[in-house]
mmCIF file of C-alpha atoms and ligand atoms in Angstrom:
data_model
loop_
_atom_site.group_PDB
_atom_site.id
_atom_site.type_symbol
_atom_site.label_atom_id
_atom_site.label_comp_id
_atom_site.label_asym_id
_atom_site.label_seq_id
_atom_site.Cartn_x
_atom_site.Cartn_y
_atom_site.Cartn_z
ATOM 1 C CA MET A 1 -5.830 -38.799 20.973
ATOM 2 C CA ASN A 2 -3.020 -38.634 23.426
ATOM 3 C CA SER A 3 -1.772 -35.672 24.602
ATOM 4 C CA LEU A 4 1.129 -33.668 24.403
ATOM 5 C CA PRO A 5 3.369 -33.332 28.275
ATOM 6 C CA THR A 6 2.374 -30.191 29.802
ATOM 7 C CA ASP A 7 5.442 -29.223 32.207
ATOM 8 C CA ASP A 8 7.032 -28.427 28.532
ATOM 9 C CA ILE A 9 4.127 -25.503 27.369
ATOM 10 C CA HIS A 10 5.773 -22.400 28.214
ATOM 11 C CA ILE A 11 3.078 -20.000 27.122
ATOM 12 C CA ASN A 12 0.863 -20.070 30.176
ATOM 13 C CA HIS A 13 -2.606 -18.337 29.077
ATOM 14 C CA PRO A 14 -5.838 -20.363 29.885
ATOM 15 C CA ASP A 15 -7.535 -20.457 26.445
ATOM 16 C CA PHE A 16 -2.910 -22.005 24.766
ATOM 17 C CA ARG A 17 -4.441 -25.892 24.735
ATOM 18 C CA GLN A 18 -7.850 -25.706 23.075
ATOM 19 C CA GLU A 19 -10.103 -28.384 23.131
ATOM 20 C CA VAL A 20 -9.104 -30.720 21.314
ATOM 21 C CA LEU A 21 -10.968 -32.224 17.784
ATOM 22 C CA THR A 22 -11.240 -35.794 16.800
ATOM 23 C CA VAL A 23 -8.678 -37.094 13.629
ATOM 24 C CA GLU A 24 -12.440 -37.095 11.929
ATOM 25 C CA GLU A 25 -13.704 -33.711 12.662
ATOM 26 C CA ALA A 26 -10.138 -31.947 11.944
ATOM 27 C CA GLU A 27 -10.224 -33.440 8.580
ATOM 28 C CA GLU A 28 -13.698 -31.977 7.664
ATOM 29 C CA MET A 29 -13.578 -28.866 9.027
ATOM 30 C CA GLY A 30 -10.603 -28.177 6.871
ATOM 31 C CA GLU A 31 -11.530 -30.466 3.532
ATOM 32 C CA ALA A 32 -15.035 -27.726 3.579
ATOM 33 C CA HIS A 33 -12.884 -24.806 4.345
ATOM 34 C CA VAL A 34 -15.181 -23.208 6.152
ATOM 35 C CA ALA A 35 -14.425 -19.899 8.133
ATOM 36 C CA THR A 36 -16.278 -18.990 10.988
ATOM 37 C CA SER A 37 -15.950 -15.181 11.476
ATOM 38 C CA LEU A 38 -14.329 -12.038 8.510
ATOM 39 C CA ASP A 39 -11.765 -11.124 11.413
ATOM 40 C CA THR A 40 -8.643 -13.736 11.167
ATOM 41 C CA PRO A 41 -9.464 -15.204 14.749
ATOM 42 C CA LEU A 42 -6.896 -13.797 16.715
ATOM 43 C CA ARG A 43 -6.856 -14.265 20.936
ATOM 44 C CA GLU A 44 -6.745 -10.822 22.974
ATOM 45 C CA ASP A 45 -3.384 -11.173 24.231
ATOM 46 C CA ALA A 46 -2.060 -12.036 20.710
ATOM 47 C CA PHE A 47 0.739 -9.487 20.461
ATOM 48 C CA ASP A 48 1.728 -9.677 24.864
ATOM 49 C CA LEU A 49 4.475 -11.349 23.298
ATOM 50 C CA ASP A 50 6.809 -10.000 21.893
ATOM 51 C CA ASP A 51 8.727 -11.037 18.183
ATOM 52 C CA SER A 52 11.658 -12.558 19.316
ATOM 53 C CA LEU A 53 9.570 -14.854 21.961
ATOM 54 C CA LYS A 54 7.542 -16.188 19.063
ATOM 55 C CA ILE A 55 10.868 -16.668 17.251
ATOM 56 C CA GLU A 56 12.513 -18.410 20.408
ATOM 57 C CA LEU A 57 8.942 -20.202 21.094
ATOM 58 C CA ILE A 58 8.173 -22.185 17.953
ATOM 59 C CA GLU A 59 11.577 -23.133 17.236
ATOM 60 C CA GLU A 60 11.510 -24.669 20.613
ATOM 61 C CA HIS A 61 8.725 -25.773 19.350
ATOM 62 C CA PHE A 62 9.172 -27.011 15.949
ATOM 63 C CA ARG A 63 12.125 -28.538 16.471
ATOM 64 C CA GLU A 64 9.973 -30.985 18.780
ATOM 65 C CA ILE A 65 7.560 -31.414 16.327
ATOM 66 C CA MET A 66 10.861 -32.902 14.005
ATOM 67 C CA ASN A 67 12.019 -35.013 17.014
ATOM 68 C CA ILE A 68 8.589 -36.437 16.604
ATOM 69 C CA LEU A 69 8.860 -37.220 13.152
ATOM 70 C CA GLY A 70 11.719 -38.732 13.557
ATOM 71 C CA LEU A 71 14.097 -36.002 12.004
ATOM 72 C CA ASP A 72 18.027 -36.289 13.365
ATOM 73 C CA LEU A 73 18.499 -32.919 14.253
ATOM 74 C CA ALA A 74 21.851 -33.182 14.738
ATOM 75 C CA ASP A 75 22.717 -32.950 10.715
ATOM 76 C CA ASP A 76 23.834 -30.514 9.352
ATOM 77 C CA SER A 77 21.389 -29.414 6.949
ATOM 78 C CA LEU A 78 18.340 -29.578 9.545
ATOM 79 C CA LYS A 79 19.731 -29.006 12.422
ATOM 80 C CA GLY A 80 19.014 -24.827 11.691
ATOM 81 C CA THR A 81 15.254 -25.104 10.499
ATOM 82 C CA PRO A 82 13.328 -24.721 13.403
ATOM 83 C CA LYS A 83 14.612 -21.969 14.071
ATOM 84 C CA ARG A 84 14.261 -20.579 10.292
ATOM 85 C CA VAL A 85 10.274 -21.852 9.806
ATOM 86 C CA ALA A 86 10.206 -19.801 13.555
ATOM 87 C CA LYS A 87 11.824 -16.763 11.991
ATOM 88 C CA MET A 88 9.909 -16.686 8.435
ATOM 89 C CA PHE A 89 6.469 -17.272 10.429
ATOM 90 C CA VAL A 90 6.821 -14.376 12.199
ATOM 91 C CA LYS A 91 8.565 -12.217 10.063
ATOM 92 C CA GLU A 92 7.209 -13.091 6.726
ATOM 93 C CA VAL A 93 4.654 -15.162 6.110
ATOM 94 C CA PHE A 94 2.002 -15.003 9.520
ATOM 95 C CA SER A 95 3.561 -11.050 9.078
ATOM 96 C CA GLY A 96 0.304 -9.335 8.036
ATOM 97 C CA LEU A 97 -1.304 -10.964 12.114
ATOM 98 C CA ASN A 98 0.142 -7.823 13.920
ATOM 99 C CA PRO A 99 -1.466 -3.586 13.556
ATOM 100 C CA LYS A 100 2.136 -2.413 13.086
ATOM 101 C CA ASN A 101 2.768 -3.741 10.465
ATOM 102 C CA LYS A 102 -0.344 -2.441 8.363
ATOM 103 C CA PRO A 103 0.546 -0.464 5.775
ATOM 104 C CA LYS A 104 -0.157 3.110 6.587
ATOM 105 C CA ALA A 105 -1.745 4.578 3.259
ATOM 106 C CA THR A 106 -1.405 8.291 1.973
ATOM 107 C CA LEU A 107 -4.386 9.623 0.317
ATOM 108 C CA PHE A 108 -3.953 12.430 -2.205
ATOM 109 C CA GLU A 109 -6.503 14.956 -3.999
ATOM 110 C CA ASN A 110 -7.627 13.633 -7.013
ATOM 111 C CA LYS A 111 -6.911 16.990 -8.434
ATOM 112 C CA TYR A 112 -7.558 16.361 -12.019
ATOM 113 C CA GLN A 113 -10.423 15.452 -11.840
ATOM 114 C CA TYR A 114 -10.413 11.632 -12.286
ATOM 115 C CA ASN A 115 -13.463 9.751 -11.309
ATOM 116 C CA GLN A 116 -13.658 6.229 -13.095
ATOM 117 C CA MET A 117 -12.586 3.263 -12.404
ATOM 118 C CA LEU A 118 -9.095 2.232 -11.618
ATOM 119 C CA VAL A 119 -8.265 -1.763 -11.609
ATOM 120 C CA GLU A 120 -5.155 -2.761 -9.908
ATOM 121 C CA LYS A 121 -4.804 -6.552 -11.570
ATOM 122 C CA ASP A 122 -2.865 -9.655 -10.829
ATOM 123 C CA ILE A 123 -1.469 -8.479 -7.988
ATOM 124 C CA THR A 124 0.709 -11.513 -6.593
ATOM 125 C CA VAL A 125 -1.460 -12.870 -3.666
ATOM 126 C CA HIS A 126 1.173 -15.368 -1.155
ATOM 127 C CA SER A 127 -1.317 -16.582 1.866
ATOM 128 C CA TYR A 128 -1.829 -19.831 3.849
ATOM 129 C CA CYS A 129 -4.263 -21.811 3.828
ATOM 130 C CA GLU A 130 -5.594 -21.368 7.672
ATOM 131 C CA HIS A 131 -6.973 -25.164 7.914
ATOM 132 C CA HIS A 132 -3.562 -26.865 6.122
ATOM 133 C CA PHE A 133 -0.593 -24.191 6.846
ATOM 134 C CA VAL A 134 0.295 -24.462 3.650
ATOM 135 C CA PRO A 135 0.266 -21.893 0.640
ATOM 136 C CA ILE A 136 -2.237 -20.369 -1.018
ATOM 137 C CA MET A 137 -0.992 -18.322 -4.644
ATOM 138 C CA GLY A 138 -2.312 -16.681 -6.827
ATOM 139 C CA LYS A 139 -4.271 -13.188 -8.023
ATOM 140 C CA ALA A 140 -5.928 -10.628 -7.069
ATOM 141 C CA HIS A 141 -7.723 -7.458 -8.603
ATOM 142 C CA VAL A 142 -8.692 -4.407 -7.124
ATOM 143 C CA ALA A 143 -10.371 -1.792 -8.099
ATOM 144 C CA TYR A 144 -12.431 1.328 -7.384
ATOM 145 C CA ILE A 145 -14.157 4.405 -8.258
ATOM 146 C CA SER A 146 -12.220 7.433 -6.883
ATOM 147 C CA SER A 147 -14.340 10.118 -4.340
ATOM 148 C CA GLY A 148 -11.940 12.798 -4.586
ATOM 149 C CA LYS A 149 -9.157 10.617 -3.087
ATOM 150 C CA VAL A 150 -6.506 9.227 -4.727
ATOM 151 C CA ILE A 151 -3.738 6.889 -3.184
ATOM 152 C CA GLY A 152 -0.817 5.930 -4.861
ATOM 153 C CA LEU A 153 -0.722 2.774 -6.578
ATOM 154 C CA SER A 154 1.635 0.678 -5.012
ATOM 155 C CA LYS A 155 -0.410 0.625 -1.668
ATOM 156 C CA LEU A 156 -2.701 -0.959 -2.983
ATOM 157 C CA ASN A 157 -0.690 -4.346 -3.995
ATOM 158 C CA ARG A 158 0.692 -3.933 0.113
ATOM 159 C CA ILE A 159 -2.765 -3.465 1.173
ATOM 160 C CA VAL A 160 -3.610 -7.561 -0.966
ATOM 161 C CA ARG A 161 0.130 -8.697 1.045
ATOM 162 C CA TYR A 162 -0.706 -7.096 4.860
ATOM 163 C CA PHE A 163 -4.376 -9.010 4.802
ATOM 164 C CA ALA A 164 -2.553 -12.017 2.482
ATOM 165 C CA LYS A 165 0.227 -12.364 5.429
ATOM 166 C CA ARG A 166 -2.077 -14.398 7.755
ATOM 167 C CA PRO A 167 -3.222 -17.850 7.585
ATOM 168 C CA GLN A 168 -5.744 -17.947 5.900
ATOM 169 C CA VAL A 169 -9.097 -18.922 4.285
ATOM 170 C CA GLN A 170 -9.640 -17.060 0.837
ATOM 171 C CA GLU A 171 -12.927 -15.468 1.504
ATOM 172 C CA ARG A 172 -11.389 -13.720 4.369
ATOM 173 C CA LEU A 173 -9.031 -12.332 2.910
ATOM 174 C CA THR A 174 -10.931 -11.396 -0.215
ATOM 175 C CA MET A 175 -13.576 -9.146 2.417
ATOM 176 C CA GLN A 176 -10.600 -7.981 4.589
ATOM 177 C CA ILE A 177 -9.254 -6.434 1.798
ATOM 178 C CA ALA A 178 -12.749 -4.839 0.364
ATOM 179 C CA ASP A 179 -13.021 -3.248 3.327
ATOM 180 C CA GLU A 180 -9.922 -2.018 4.221
ATOM 181 C CA LEU A 181 -10.466 -0.398 0.800
ATOM 182 C CA LYS A 182 -13.922 1.374 1.483
ATOM 183 C CA LYS A 183 -12.184 2.593 4.692
ATOM 184 C CA VAL A 184 -8.927 4.030 3.244
ATOM 185 C CA LEU A 185 -10.290 5.454 0.038
ATOM 186 C CA GLN A 186 -13.257 6.273 2.016
ATOM 187 C CA THR A 187 -15.717 5.094 -0.943
ATOM 188 C CA GLU A 188 -18.571 2.169 -0.724
ATOM 189 C CA ASP A 189 -17.565 1.975 -4.584
ATOM 190 C CA VAL A 190 -14.729 -1.463 -4.393
ATOM 191 C CA ALA A 191 -14.367 -4.943 -5.549
ATOM 192 C CA VAL A 192 -12.363 -7.228 -5.440
ATOM 193 C CA ILE A 193 -11.535 -10.175 -6.837
ATOM 194 C CA ILE A 194 -9.355 -13.330 -6.063
ATOM 195 C CA ASP A 195 -8.369 -16.170 -8.674
ATOM 196 C CA ALA A 196 -6.222 -18.337 -6.783
ATOM 197 C CA LYS A 197 -4.399 -22.345 -6.575
ATOM 198 C CA HIS A 198 -4.707 -24.358 -3.443
ATOM 199 C CA LEU A 199 -1.681 -25.981 -2.124
ATOM 200 C CA CYS A 200 -3.680 -28.505 -0.119
ATOM 201 C CA VAL A 201 -6.020 -28.714 -2.600
ATOM 202 C CA SER A 202 -3.576 -29.550 -5.091
ATOM 203 C CA THR A 203 -0.323 -31.274 -3.272
ATOM 204 C CA ARG A 204 -2.527 -33.742 -0.934
ATOM 205 C CA GLY A 205 -6.422 -34.708 -0.682
ATOM 206 C CA VAL A 206 -7.986 -34.938 -3.782
ATOM 207 C CA HIS A 207 -4.653 -33.774 -5.406
ATOM 208 C CA ASP A 208 -6.272 -31.354 -7.626
ATOM 209 C CA THR A 209 -3.525 -29.412 -9.697
ATOM 210 C CA ASP A 210 -5.298 -27.524 -11.916
ATOM 211 C CA SER A 211 -8.637 -25.626 -10.491
ATOM 212 C CA SER A 212 -8.267 -22.609 -9.286
ATOM 213 C CA THR A 213 -10.473 -21.097 -6.387
ATOM 214 C CA VAL A 214 -12.274 -17.916 -7.677
ATOM 215 C CA THR A 215 -13.656 -15.405 -5.076
ATOM 216 C CA SER A 216 -15.557 -11.634 -5.301
ATOM 217 C CA ALA A 217 -16.696 -8.715 -3.423
ATOM 218 C CA TYR A 218 -18.518 -6.031 -4.647
ATOM 219 C CA PHE A 219 -19.709 -2.947 -3.645
ATOM 220 C CA GLY A 220 -21.578 0.053 -4.854
ATOM 221 C CA LYS A 221 -21.773 1.018 -8.281
ATOM 222 C CA PHE A 222 -19.869 -2.529 -8.793
ATOM 223 C CA GLN A 223 -22.726 -4.327 -7.683
ATOM 224 C CA GLU A 224 -23.917 -2.600 -10.748
ATOM 225 C CA GLU A 225 -24.468 -5.136 -13.773
ATOM 226 C CA ALA A 226 -22.402 -2.354 -16.168
ATOM 227 C CA THR A 227 -19.862 -1.406 -14.092
ATOM 228 C CA ARG A 228 -19.041 -5.309 -12.869
ATOM 229 C CA GLN A 229 -19.088 -6.001 -16.868
ATOM 230 C CA GLU A 230 -16.116 -2.896 -16.903
ATOM 231 C CA LEU A 231 -14.390 -3.636 -14.030
ATOM 232 C CA LEU A 232 -14.783 -7.998 -15.587
ATOM 233 C CA ARG A 233 -13.597 -6.617 -19.546
ATOM 234 C CA TYR A 234 -10.317 -4.786 -17.704
ATOM 235 C CA ILE A 235 -9.904 -7.955 -16.074
ATOM 236 C CA GLY A 236 -9.606 -10.559 -18.838
ATOM 237 C CA THR A 237 -9.837 -14.133 -19.042
ATOM 238 C CA LEU A 238 -8.911 -15.189 -15.034
ATOM 239 C CA ASN A 239 -6.518 -17.750 -14.789
ATOM 240 C CA ALA A 240 -4.609 -18.368 -11.263
ATOM 241 C CA THR A 241 -0.882 -18.400 -12.365
ATOM 242 C CA ILE A 242 1.748 -19.384 -9.550
HETATM 243 ZN ZN1 ZN B 1 -6.321 -25.374 2.815
#
């Protein structure tokens, strides 16, 4: 594999130039959709650069990608694309990488003693496959049984969105949401189900437009069959809709 000239690399970090995989190795890893850890693999210096510098650098590098593809950056329709993509990466689709964007969850006393299951279903999930950098689109269903504290309903959506706004694999996204809910709600009794379509499966590779992927994480009481069945009844038929 040819490497790019190094004099144009502006990020001065020893790990920036990673071990290079062969095309076959990279393809195999991507098709298998292997996740290596539950934590998003981030370097320690991930936030040493501020957002505006990141946007500037990504813009430069994305312009280079477009150049290599042979696109005419002088064309009116294309000339703003590198900046738009850079801003979209940092401020929108990958904004959940930065802990400063994590939603603050305020807990309320459960004054009315509601101690049954609460299910927030059909939460929109828009994430990005970390192997191909194309969208994952679907629905998340989250549930918990109150330990005496409750959370504003919109906070559940915000937690899902925060972890979705990263390069992800669906299994890790499911677990990260469940872990956060356990921490925030101070209970083990949480469940997360995600039903999603992967554009890397539908628009390339095997070109399967009908399949969707379902992942789940059940903790505490949700590991009991009756509780799990109750949850699945509320959710009804799983069917990822874009
Ligand atoms: Zn993929």
